[in-house]
CSV table of C-alpha atoms in Angstrom, one decimal:
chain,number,residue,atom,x,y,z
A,34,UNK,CA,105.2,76.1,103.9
A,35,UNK,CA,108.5,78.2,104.4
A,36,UNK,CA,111.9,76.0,103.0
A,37,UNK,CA,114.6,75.8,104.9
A,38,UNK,CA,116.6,77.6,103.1
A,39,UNK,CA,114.8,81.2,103.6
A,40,UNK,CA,114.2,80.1,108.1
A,41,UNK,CA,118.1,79.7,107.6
A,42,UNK,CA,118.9,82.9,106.4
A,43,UNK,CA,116.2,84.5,107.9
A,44,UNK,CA,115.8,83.0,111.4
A,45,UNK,CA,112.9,85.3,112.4
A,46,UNK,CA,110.6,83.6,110.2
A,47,UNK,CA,110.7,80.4,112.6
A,48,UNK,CA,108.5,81.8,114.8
A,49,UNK,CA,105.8,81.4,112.0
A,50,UNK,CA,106.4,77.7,111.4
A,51,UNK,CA,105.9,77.1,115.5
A,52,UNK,CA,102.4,78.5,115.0
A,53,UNK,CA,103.2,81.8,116.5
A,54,UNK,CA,100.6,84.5,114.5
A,55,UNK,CA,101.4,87.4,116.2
A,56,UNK,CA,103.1,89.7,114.0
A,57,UNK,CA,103.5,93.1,116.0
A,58,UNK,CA,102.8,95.1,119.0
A,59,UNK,CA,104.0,92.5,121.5
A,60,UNK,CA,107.1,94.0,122.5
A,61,UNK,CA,109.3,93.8,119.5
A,62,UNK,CA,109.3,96.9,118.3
A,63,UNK,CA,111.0,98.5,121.8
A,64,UNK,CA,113.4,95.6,121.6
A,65,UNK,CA,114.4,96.8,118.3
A,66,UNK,CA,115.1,100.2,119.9
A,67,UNK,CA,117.3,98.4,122.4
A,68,UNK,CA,119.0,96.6,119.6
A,69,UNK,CA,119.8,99.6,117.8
A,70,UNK,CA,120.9,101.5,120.9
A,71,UNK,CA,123.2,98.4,121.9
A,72,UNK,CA,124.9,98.3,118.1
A,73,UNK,CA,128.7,97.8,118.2
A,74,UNK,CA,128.4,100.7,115.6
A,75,UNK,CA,125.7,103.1,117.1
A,76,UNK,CA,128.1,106.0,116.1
A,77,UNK,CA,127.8,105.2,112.6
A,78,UNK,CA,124.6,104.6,112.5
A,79,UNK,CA,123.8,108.6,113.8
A,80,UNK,CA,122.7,110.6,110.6
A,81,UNK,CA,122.9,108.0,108.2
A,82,UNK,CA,119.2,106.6,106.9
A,83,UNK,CA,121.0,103.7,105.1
A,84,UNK,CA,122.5,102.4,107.7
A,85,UNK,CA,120.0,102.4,110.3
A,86,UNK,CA,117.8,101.0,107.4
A,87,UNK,CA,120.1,98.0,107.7
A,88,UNK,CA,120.1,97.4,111.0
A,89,UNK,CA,116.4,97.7,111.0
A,90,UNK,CA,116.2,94.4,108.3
A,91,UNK,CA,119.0,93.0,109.8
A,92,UNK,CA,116.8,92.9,113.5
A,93,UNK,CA,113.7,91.6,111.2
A,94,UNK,CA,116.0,88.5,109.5
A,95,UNK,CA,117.6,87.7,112.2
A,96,UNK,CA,115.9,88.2,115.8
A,97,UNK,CA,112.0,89.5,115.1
A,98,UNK,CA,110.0,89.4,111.9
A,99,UNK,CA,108.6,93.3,111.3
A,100,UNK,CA,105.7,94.8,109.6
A,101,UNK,CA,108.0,97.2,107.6
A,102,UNK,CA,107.1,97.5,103.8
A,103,UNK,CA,110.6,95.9,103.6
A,104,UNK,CA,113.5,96.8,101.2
A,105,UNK,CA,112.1,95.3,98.2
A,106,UNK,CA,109.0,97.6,98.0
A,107,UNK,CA,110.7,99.8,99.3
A,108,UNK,CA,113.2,100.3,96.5
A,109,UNK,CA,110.0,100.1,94.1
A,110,UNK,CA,108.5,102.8,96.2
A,111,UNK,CA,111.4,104.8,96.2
A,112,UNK,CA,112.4,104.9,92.4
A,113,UNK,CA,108.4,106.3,92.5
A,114,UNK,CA,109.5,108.6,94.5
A,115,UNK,CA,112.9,109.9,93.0
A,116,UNK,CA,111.1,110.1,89.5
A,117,UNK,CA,108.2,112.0,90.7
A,118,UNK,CA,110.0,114.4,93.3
A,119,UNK,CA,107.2,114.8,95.5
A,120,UNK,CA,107.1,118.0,98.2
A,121,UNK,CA,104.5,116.7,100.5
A,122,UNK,CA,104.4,113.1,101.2
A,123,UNK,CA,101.8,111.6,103.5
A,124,UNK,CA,101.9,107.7,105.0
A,125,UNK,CA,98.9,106.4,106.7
A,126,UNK,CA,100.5,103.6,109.2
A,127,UNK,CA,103.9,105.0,109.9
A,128,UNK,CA,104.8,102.5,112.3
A,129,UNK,CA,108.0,102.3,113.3
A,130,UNK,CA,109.2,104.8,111.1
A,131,UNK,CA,110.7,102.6,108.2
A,132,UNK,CA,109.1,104.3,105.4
A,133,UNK,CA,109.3,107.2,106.9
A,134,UNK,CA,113.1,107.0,106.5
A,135,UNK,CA,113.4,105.5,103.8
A,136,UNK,CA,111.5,108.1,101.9
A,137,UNK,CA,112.1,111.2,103.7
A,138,UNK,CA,115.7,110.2,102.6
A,139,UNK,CA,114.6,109.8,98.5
A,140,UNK,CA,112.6,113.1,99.1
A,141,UNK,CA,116.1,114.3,99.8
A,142,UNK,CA,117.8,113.3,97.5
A,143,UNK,CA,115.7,113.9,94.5
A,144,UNK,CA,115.2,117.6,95.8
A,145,UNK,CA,118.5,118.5,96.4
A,146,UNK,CA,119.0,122.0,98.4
A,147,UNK,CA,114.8,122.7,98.2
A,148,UNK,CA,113.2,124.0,101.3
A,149,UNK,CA,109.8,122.7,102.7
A,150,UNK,CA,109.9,119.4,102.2
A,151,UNK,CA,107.2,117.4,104.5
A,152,UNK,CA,106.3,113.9,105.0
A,153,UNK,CA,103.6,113.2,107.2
A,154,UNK,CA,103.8,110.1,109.1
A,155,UNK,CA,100.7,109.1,110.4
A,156,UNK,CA,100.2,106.6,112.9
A,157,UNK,CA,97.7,105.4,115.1
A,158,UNK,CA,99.3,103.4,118.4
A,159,UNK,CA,101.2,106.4,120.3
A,160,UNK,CA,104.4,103.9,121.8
A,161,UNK,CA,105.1,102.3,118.6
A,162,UNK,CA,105.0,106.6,117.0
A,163,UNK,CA,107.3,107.5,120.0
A,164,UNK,CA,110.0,105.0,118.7
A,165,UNK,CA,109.7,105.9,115.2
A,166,UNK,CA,109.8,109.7,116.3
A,167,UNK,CA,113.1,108.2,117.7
A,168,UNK,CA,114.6,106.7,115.1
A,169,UNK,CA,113.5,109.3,112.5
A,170,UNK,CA,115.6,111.5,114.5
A,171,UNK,CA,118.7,109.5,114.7
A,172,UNK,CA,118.3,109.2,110.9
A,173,UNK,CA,118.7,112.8,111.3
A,174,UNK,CA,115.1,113.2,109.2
A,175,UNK,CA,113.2,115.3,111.8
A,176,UNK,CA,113.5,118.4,109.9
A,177,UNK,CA,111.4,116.7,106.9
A,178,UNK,CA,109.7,113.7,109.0
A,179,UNK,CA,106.9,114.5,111.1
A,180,UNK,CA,105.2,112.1,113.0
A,181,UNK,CA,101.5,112.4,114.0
A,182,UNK,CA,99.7,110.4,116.5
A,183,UNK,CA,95.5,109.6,116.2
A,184,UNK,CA,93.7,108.3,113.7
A,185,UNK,CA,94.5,108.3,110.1
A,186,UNK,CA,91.3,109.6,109.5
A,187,UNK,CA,91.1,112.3,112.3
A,188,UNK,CA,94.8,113.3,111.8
A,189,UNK,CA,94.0,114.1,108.0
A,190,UNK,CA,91.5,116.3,108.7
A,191,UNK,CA,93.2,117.8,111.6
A,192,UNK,CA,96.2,118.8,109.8
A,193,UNK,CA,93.7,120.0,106.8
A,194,UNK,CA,92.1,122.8,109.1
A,195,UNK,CA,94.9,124.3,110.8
A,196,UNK,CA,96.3,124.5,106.7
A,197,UNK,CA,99.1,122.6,107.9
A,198,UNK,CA,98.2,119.9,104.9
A,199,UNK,CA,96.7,121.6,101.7
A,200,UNK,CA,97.9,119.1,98.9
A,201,UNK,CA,99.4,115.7,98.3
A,202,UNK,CA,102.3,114.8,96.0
A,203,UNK,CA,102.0,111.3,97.4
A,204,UNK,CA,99.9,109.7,99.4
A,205,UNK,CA,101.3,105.9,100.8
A,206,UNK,CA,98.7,103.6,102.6
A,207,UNK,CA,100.0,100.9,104.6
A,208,UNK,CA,97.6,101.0,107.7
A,209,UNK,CA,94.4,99.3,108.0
A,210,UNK,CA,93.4,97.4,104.7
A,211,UNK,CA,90.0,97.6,105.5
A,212,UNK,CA,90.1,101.7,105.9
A,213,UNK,CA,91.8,102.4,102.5
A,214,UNK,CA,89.1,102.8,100.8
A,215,UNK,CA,87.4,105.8,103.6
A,216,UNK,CA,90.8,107.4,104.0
A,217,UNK,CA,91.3,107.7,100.3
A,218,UNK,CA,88.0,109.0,100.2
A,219,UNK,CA,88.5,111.9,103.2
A,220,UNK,CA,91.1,112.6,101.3
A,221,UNK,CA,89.7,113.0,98.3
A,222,UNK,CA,87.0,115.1,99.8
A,223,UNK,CA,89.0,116.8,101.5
A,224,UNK,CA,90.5,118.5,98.2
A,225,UNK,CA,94.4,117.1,98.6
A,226,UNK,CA,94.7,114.7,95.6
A,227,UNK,CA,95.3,117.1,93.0
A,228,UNK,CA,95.9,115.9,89.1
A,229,UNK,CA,98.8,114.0,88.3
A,230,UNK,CA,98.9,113.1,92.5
A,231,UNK,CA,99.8,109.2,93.4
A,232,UNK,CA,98.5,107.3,96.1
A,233,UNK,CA,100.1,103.7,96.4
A,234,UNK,CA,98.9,101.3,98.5
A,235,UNK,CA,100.7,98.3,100.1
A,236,UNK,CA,99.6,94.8,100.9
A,237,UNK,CA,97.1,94.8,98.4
A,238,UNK,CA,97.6,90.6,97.9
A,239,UNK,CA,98.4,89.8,101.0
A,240,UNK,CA,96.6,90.2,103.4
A,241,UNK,CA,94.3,91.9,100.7
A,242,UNK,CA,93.0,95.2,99.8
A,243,UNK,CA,90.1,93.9,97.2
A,244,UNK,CA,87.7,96.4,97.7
A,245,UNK,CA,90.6,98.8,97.4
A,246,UNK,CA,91.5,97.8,94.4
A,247,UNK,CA,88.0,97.8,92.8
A,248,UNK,CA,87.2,101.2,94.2
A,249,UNK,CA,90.8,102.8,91.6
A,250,UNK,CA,90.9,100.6,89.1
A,251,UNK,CA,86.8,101.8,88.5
A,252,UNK,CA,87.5,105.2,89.4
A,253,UNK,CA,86.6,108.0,87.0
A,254,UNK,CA,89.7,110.0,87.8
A,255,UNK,CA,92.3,107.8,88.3
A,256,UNK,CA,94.4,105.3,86.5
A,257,UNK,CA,95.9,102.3,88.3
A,258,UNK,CA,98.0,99.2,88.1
A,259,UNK,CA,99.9,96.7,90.0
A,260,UNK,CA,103.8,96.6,91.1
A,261,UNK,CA,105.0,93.1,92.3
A,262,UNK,CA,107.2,93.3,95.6
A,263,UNK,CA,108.6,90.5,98.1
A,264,UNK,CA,107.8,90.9,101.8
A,265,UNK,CA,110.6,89.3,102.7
A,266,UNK,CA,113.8,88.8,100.3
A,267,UNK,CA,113.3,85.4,98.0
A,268,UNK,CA,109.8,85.2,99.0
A,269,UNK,CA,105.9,86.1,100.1
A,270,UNK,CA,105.1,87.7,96.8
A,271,UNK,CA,103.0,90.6,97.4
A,272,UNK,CA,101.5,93.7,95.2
A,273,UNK,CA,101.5,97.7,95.8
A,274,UNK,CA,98.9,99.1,94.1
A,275,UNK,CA,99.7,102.4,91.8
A,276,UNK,CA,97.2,105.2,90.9
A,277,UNK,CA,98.1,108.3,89.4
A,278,UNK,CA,94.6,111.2,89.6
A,279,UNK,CA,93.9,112.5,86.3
């Protein structure tokens, strides 16, 4: 039961208490597009990844809930991120390009002036990838951000044999629960999880990623434990699931 306190300062959330169960792909994503492009401070907003990060959340409290990982995981994902200075980050569910800019941005930062840095956004429904190609570029991102449409699964080995993906830094999976386990696995046969790679995987409480996490915490080469994150700000406590490959 949500208090009323979190549907006041999050208004978005009200569609849950009216019964409403759909979470995505029902137009909200192109009227988030339309809401950025309307913003009284569009201008602002051009080349700067923090600020279209907050007008992303600020669309998600107050008008539409969205399936982003959200800025408290987000910040957890991202300290990850500036400690471990990954080159080549892929995400499997890119949707509308939240990750993709918040962590294209840390990848940035923690690299300074370095060259050939590549996240991989991969992402399965080809209108929600066109407004995340969009928004990645008015992040100004697109140089490090690329967006690729298909199947997680077909996409990885796609990108494998034209040697445009040879090795994972970090791999982020926040598609599918339910295909974690076999896109961790192409992956793995594929030769890109090299030791002392990370793969961290979202929404492992809820909805659930069980069989995920009993496939890393039993596996032989890697070592794996839980970070707590909120969904939403103040509430929905949820877990990312951490494995570093010896």
């Amino acid at each position: 039961m949500l208090s009323s306190d979190l549907t006041s300062k999050y208004p978005s959330l009200n569609e849950f208490v009216d019964g409403n169960d759909v979470e995505s792909h029902d137009g909200r994503e192109v009227a988030l597009l339309e809401y950025i492009y309307n913003h009284h401070a569009l201008e602002k907003l051009r080349g700067s990844p923090p600020a279209i990060l907050d007008v992303i959340d600020e669309f998600a409290a107050q008008e539409k809930f969205l399936i982003n990982i959200g800025p408290d995981k987000a910040e957890k994902v991202r300290e990850i991120v500036q400690q471990g200075k990954p080159t080549v980050l892929v995400e499997l569910g890119g949707y509308i390009g939240y990750s993709a800019i918040y962590f294209g941005e840390a990848m940035r930062q923690a690299q300074g002036t370095q060259k050939d840095l590549r996240l991989w956004s991969l992402e399965f429904d080809p209108l929600i990838a066109s407004i995340a190609m969009n928004l990645i570029d008015l992040a100004g991102l697109s140089d490090i951000v690329k967006v690729v449409v298909g199947s997680a699964s077909d996409s990885l080995k796609r990108l494998h044999a034209k040697k445009e993906l040879i090795a994972i830094d970090l791999l982020f999976l926040d598609h599918v629960e339910d295909l974690y386990v076999a896109d961790l696995k192409i992956c793995e046969d594929l030769g890109l999880l090299k030791p002392s790679a990370l793969v961290l995987a979202d929404n492992v409480l809820r909805p659930g990623a069980p069989q995920y996490r009993e496939y890393v915490r039993h596996h032989a080469n890697m070592e794996s434990w839980a970070v707590k994150g909120l969904i939403v700000p103040g509430d929905f406590e949820d877990e990312l699931e951490v494995s570093r490959v010896k």
